[in-house]
Short mmCIF file of C-alpha atoms in Angstrom, two decimals:
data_model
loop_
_atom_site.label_atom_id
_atom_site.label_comp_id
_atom_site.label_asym_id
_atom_site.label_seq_id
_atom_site.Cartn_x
_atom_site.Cartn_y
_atom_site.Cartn_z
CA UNK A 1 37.24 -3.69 208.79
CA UNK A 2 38.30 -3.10 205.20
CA UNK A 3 41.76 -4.48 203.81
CA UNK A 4 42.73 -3.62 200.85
CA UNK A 5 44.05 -5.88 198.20
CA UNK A 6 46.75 -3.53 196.45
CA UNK A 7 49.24 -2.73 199.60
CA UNK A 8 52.06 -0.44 198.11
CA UNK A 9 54.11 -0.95 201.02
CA UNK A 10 54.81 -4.52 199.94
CA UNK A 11 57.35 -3.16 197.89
CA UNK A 12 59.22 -0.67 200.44
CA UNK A 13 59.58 -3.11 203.27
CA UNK A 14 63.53 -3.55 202.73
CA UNK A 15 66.16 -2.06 200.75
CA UNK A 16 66.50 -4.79 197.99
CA UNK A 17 62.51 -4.38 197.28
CA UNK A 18 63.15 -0.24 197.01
CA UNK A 19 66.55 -1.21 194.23
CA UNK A 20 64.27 -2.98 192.27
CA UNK A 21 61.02 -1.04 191.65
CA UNK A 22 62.86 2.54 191.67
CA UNK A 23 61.97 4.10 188.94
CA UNK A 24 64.82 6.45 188.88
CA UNK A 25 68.85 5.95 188.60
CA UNK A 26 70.74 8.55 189.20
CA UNK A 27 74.52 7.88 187.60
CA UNK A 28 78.10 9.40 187.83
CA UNK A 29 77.32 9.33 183.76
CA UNK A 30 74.75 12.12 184.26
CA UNK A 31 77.06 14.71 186.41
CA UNK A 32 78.98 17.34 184.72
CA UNK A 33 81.46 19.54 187.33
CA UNK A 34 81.68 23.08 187.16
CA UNK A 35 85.17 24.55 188.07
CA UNK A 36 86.29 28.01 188.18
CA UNK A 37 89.93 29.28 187.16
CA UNK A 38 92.76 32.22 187.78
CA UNK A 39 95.64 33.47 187.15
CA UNK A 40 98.58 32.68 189.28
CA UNK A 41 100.47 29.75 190.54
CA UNK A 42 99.30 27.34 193.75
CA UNK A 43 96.21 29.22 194.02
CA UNK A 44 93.31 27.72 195.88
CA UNK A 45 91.21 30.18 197.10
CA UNK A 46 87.90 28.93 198.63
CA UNK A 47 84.83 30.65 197.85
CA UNK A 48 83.42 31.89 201.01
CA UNK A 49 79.77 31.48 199.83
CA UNK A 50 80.59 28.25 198.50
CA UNK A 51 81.96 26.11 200.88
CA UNK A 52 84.12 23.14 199.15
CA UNK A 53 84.41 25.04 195.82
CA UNK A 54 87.32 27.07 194.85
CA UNK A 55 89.04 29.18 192.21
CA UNK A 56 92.38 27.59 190.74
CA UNK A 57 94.98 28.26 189.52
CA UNK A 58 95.85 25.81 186.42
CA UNK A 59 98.28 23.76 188.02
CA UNK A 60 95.57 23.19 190.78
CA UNK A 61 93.08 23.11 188.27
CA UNK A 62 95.01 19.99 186.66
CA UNK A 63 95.73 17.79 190.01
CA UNK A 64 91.56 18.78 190.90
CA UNK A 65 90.49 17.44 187.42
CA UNK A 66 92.69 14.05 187.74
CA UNK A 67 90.50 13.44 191.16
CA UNK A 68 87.31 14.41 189.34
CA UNK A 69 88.03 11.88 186.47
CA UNK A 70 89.57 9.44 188.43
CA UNK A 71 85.84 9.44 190.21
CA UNK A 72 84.68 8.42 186.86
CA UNK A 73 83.04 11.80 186.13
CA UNK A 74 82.60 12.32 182.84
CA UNK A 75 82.82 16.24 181.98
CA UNK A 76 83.80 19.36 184.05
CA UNK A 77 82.60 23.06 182.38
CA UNK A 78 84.97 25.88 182.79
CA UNK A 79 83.98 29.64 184.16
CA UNK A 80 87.38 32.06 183.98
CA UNK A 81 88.57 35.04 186.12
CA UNK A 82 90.58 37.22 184.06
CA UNK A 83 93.91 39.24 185.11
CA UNK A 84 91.69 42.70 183.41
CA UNK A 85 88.26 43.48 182.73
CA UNK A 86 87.20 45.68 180.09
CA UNK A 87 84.28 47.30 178.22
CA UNK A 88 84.74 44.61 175.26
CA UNK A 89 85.57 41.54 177.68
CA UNK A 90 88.43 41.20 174.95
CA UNK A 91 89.96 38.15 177.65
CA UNK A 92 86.79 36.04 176.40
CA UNK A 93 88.66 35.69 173.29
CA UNK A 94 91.98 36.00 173.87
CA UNK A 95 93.78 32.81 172.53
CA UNK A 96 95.97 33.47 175.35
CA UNK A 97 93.39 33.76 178.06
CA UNK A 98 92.74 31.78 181.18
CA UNK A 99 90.42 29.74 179.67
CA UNK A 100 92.08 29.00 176.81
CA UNK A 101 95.39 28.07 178.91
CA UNK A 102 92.97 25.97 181.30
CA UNK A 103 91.66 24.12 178.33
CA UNK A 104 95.13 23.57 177.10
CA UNK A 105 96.70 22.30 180.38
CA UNK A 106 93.56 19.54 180.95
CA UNK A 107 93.63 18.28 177.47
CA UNK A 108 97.30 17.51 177.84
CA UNK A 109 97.37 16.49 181.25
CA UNK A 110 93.86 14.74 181.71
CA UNK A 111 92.86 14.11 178.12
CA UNK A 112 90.33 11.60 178.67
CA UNK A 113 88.05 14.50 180.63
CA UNK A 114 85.70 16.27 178.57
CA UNK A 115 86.14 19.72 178.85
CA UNK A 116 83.23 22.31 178.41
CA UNK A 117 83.88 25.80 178.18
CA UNK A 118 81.48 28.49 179.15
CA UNK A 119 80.47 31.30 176.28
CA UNK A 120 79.92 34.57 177.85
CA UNK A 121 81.21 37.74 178.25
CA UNK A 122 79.91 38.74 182.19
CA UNK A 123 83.42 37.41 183.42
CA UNK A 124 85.63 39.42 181.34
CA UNK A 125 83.54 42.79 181.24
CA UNK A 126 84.11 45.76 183.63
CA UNK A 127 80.28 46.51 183.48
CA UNK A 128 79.75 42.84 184.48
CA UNK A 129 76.84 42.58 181.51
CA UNK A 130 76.63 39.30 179.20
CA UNK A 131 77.32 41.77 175.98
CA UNK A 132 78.29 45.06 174.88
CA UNK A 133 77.34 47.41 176.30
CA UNK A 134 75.81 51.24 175.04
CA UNK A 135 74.37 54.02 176.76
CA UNK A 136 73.25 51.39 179.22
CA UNK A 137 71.68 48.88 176.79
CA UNK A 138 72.75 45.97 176.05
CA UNK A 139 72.95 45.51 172.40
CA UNK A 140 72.41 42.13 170.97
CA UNK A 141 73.78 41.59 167.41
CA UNK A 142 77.04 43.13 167.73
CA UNK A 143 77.57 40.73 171.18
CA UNK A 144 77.28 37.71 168.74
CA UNK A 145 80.21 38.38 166.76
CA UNK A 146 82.53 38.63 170.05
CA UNK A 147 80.38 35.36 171.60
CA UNK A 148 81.28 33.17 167.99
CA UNK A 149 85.09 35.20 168.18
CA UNK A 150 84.89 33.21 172.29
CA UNK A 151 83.65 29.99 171.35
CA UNK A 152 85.85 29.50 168.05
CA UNK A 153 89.08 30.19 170.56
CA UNK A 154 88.00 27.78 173.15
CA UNK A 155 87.54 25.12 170.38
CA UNK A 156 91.04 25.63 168.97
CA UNK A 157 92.67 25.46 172.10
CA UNK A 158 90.86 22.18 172.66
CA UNK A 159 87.78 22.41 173.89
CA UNK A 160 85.27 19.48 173.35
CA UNK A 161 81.85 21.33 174.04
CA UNK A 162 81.36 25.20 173.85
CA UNK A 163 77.95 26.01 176.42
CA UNK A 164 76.89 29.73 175.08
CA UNK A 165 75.19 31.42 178.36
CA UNK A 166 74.67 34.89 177.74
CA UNK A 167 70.97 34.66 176.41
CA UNK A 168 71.43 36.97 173.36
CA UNK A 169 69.18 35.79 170.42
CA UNK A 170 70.51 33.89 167.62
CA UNK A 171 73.78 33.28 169.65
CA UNK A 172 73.57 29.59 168.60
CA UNK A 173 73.60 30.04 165.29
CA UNK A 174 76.16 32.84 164.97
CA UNK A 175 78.48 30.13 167.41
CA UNK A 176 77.33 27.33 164.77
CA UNK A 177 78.33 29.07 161.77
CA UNK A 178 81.50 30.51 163.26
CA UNK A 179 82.82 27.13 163.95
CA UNK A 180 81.53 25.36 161.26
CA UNK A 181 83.08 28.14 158.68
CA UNK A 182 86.62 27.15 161.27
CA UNK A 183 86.06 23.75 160.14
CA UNK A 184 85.20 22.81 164.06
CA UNK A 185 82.40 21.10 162.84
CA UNK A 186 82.02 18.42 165.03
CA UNK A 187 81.99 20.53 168.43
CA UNK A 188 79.12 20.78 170.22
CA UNK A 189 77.17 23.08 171.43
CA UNK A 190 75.08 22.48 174.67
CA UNK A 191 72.80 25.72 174.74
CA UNK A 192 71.63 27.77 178.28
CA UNK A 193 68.72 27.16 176.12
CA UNK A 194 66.09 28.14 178.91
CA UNK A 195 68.72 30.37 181.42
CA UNK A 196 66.02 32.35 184.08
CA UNK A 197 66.89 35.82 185.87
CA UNK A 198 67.02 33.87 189.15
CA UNK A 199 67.57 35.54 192.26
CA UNK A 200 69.91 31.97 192.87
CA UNK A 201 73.11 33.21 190.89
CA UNK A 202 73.91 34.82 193.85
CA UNK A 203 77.36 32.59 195.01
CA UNK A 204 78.71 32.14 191.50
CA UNK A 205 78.61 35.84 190.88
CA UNK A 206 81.16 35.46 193.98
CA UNK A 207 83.36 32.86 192.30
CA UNK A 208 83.52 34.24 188.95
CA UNK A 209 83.59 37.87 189.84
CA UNK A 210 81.02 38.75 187.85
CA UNK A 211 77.82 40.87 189.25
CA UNK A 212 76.83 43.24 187.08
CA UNK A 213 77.71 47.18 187.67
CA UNK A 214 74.56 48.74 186.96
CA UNK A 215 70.79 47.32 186.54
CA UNK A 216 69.96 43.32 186.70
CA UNK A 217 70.38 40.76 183.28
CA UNK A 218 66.46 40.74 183.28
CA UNK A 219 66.19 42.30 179.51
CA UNK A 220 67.94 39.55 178.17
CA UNK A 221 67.57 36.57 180.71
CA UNK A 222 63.76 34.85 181.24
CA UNK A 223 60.71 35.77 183.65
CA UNK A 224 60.79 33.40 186.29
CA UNK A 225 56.77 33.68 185.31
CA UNK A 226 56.99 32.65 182.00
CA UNK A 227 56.67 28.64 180.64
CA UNK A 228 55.49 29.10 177.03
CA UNK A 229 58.58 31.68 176.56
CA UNK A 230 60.93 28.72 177.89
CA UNK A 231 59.41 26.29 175.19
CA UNK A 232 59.98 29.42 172.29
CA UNK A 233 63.59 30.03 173.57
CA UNK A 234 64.57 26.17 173.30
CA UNK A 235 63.01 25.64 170.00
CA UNK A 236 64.80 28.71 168.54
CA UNK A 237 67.84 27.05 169.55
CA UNK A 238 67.15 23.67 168.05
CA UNK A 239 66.52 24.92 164.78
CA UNK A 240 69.76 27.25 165.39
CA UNK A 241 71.78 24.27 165.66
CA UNK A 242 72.22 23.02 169.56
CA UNK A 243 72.85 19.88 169.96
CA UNK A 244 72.09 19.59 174.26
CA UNK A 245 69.70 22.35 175.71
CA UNK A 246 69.95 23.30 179.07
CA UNK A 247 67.52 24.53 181.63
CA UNK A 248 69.26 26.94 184.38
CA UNK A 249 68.28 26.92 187.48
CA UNK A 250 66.95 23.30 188.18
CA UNK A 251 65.18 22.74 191.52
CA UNK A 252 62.77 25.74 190.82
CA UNK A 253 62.30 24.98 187.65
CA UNK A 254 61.30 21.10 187.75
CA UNK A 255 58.14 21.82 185.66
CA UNK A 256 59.92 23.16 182.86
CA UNK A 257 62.63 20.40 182.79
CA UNK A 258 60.18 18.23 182.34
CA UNK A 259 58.26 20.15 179.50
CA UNK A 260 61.67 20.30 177.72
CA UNK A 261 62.15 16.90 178.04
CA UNK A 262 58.66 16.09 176.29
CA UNK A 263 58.68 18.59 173.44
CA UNK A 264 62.16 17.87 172.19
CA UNK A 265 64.01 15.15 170.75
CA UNK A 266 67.65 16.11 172.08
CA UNK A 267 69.64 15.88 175.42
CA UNK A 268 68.81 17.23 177.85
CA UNK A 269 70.82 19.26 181.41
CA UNK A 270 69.70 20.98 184.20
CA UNK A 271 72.20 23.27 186.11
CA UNK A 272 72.12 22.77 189.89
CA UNK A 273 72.94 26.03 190.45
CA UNK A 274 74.92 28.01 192.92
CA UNK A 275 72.11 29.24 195.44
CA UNK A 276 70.59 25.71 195.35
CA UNK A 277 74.00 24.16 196.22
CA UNK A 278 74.92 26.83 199.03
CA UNK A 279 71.63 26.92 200.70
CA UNK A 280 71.70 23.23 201.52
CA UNK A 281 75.11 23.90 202.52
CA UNK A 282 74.10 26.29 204.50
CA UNK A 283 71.24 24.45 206.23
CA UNK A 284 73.22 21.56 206.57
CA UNK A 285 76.42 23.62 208.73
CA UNK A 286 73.27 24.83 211.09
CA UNK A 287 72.20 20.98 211.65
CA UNK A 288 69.29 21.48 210.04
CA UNK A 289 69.36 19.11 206.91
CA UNK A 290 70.93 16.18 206.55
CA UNK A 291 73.38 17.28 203.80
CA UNK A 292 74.48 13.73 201.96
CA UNK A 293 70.31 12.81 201.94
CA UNK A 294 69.52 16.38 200.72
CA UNK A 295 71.63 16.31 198.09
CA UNK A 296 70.77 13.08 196.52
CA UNK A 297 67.34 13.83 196.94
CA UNK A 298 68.07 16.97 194.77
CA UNK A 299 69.95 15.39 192.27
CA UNK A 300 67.32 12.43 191.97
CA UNK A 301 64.86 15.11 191.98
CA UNK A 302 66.24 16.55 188.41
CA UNK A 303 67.12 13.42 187.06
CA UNK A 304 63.41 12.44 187.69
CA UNK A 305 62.01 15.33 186.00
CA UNK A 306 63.82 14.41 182.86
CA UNK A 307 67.48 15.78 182.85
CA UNK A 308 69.84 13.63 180.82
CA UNK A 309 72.84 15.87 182.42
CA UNK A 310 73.28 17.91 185.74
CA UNK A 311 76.17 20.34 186.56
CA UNK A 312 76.45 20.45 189.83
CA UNK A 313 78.94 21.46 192.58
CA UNK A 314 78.12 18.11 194.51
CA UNK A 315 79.47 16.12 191.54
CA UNK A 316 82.61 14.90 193.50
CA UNK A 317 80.66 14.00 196.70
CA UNK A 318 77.70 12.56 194.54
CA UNK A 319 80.05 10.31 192.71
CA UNK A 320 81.69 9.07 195.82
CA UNK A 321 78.12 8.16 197.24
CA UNK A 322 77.14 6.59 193.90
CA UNK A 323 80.67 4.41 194.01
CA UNK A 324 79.46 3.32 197.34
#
């Protein structure tokens, strides 16, 4: 009979042995929590597609952050829900808009949370498209002036990071020069560097109101085919001026996490993304996962393949296991 002398399951025969060769550590450090605010007073509406994610008001939004940083959670990123819509999503830039109240209320209240601020237009248009729209196209150069117009606002109501999502080219730049010439300088921008048309958007479209009227957002967001377009698309935003790209959604896209990760010589975050989140959920209410094990597995999953930062809607629950 034949024994071998290299027997890997020396090293997995009790707990302490797994601590010490895992090659992987997932950390509170690394989570970044997406929340989503309204209008309104003592509003906390769940999202039915969502379960355990909801859209505030900013009072609510306040006491939710304090438990969020108070888990040691580093960041949350902000997605707003406007009282109007319109065909120039003029609420993205409103210095009196939810999300520059939101921004406001946390950096009083919970100063010590970083707060990132979502750059897009899909939540405050009627049409539901990521820029302006014209005789059903969506044009790209005059979206960038109203996309520099949204970040510059969210920076001067306090913002620490601006995240530009809409996929319009040379968006990074026009945000970079736009705050630089505002002397915001020093915020960052943390680029939807490599954002797919994924079919897993689904659920946020419900929180943040958001699908899109006509059409899909597949002119201006990626092939789910394409991995040499990803690499073009982050390196574009480098020299542009990002200082964190982002790869959106994670779990399918693994592969290109990773290729991220080796090419470039910046930070790097996956977004755990709505349809990832809610179909564990999902599986999980049927008895068919095991949701806390799922979950970490996920996150552990991205973390492995070379994300510096996830945003994730398991952030609260995955810093509570990670206290533990």
């Amino acid at each position: 009979m034949f024994y071998p002398s290299y027997r890997p399951r020396r090293m997995r025969k009790n707990p302490q042995f797994r601590r010490m060769v895992r090659e992987t550590a997932l950390s509170v450090d690394n989570l970044i929590y997406p929340m989503f605010v309204i209008h309104g007073k003592n509003v906390r509406k769940e999202i039915s597609s969502m379960p355990g994610n909801f859209q505030l008001s900013v009072d609510n939004l306040v006491k939710d952050a304090r438990a969020v940083h108070g888990l040691g959670i580093p960041a949350v990123i902000l997605f707003g829900i406007p009282k109007t819509k319109d065909e120039m999503g003029t609420g993205a830039y409103d210095d009196k808009g939810i999300i520059q109240t939101a921004v406001r209320a946390l950096k009083d209240k919970v100063p010590d949370l970083m707060v990132i601020t979502d750059v897009c237009l899909c939540e405050y248009t009627s049409h539901g498209h990521c820029g302006i729209v014209e005789n059903g196209e969506i044009l790209n150069d005059p979206t960038l002036e109203l996309l520099a117009r949204e970040a510059v606002s969210h920076a001067r109501a306090g913002a620490d990071m601006v995240a530009p999502s809409d996929m319009m080219d040379g968006r990074v730049g026009a945000i970079r020069d736009a705050l630089d010439e505002e002397g915001l300088d020093q915020i960052p921008i943390m680029s939807y560097a490599v954002k797919y048309a994924s079919a897993f958007y689904g659920p946020f479209r419900d929180a943040a109101e958001s699908p899109p009227k006509f059409g899909d957002r597949s002119s201006y967001q990626m092939d789910p085919a394409n991995t040499r377009e990803a690499m073009r698309e982050a390196e574009l935003d480098v020299a542009e001026g990002a200082d964190i790209l982002m790869v959106k959604p994670a779990l399918p896209y693994l592969d290109i996490i990773h290729r991220v990760r080796d090419e470039f010589d910046l930070p790097v975050a996956a977004y755990n993304v709505s349809g990832e989140y809610s179909m564990i959920k999902a599986a999980a209410r049927l008895g068919w996962l095991d949701e806390k094990k799922a979950m970490m597995e996920s996150l552990t999953a991205i973390k492995r393949a070379g994300a510096d930062l996830i945003l994730t809607y398991w952030a609260r629950e995955a810093a509570k296991l990670l206290h533990e």
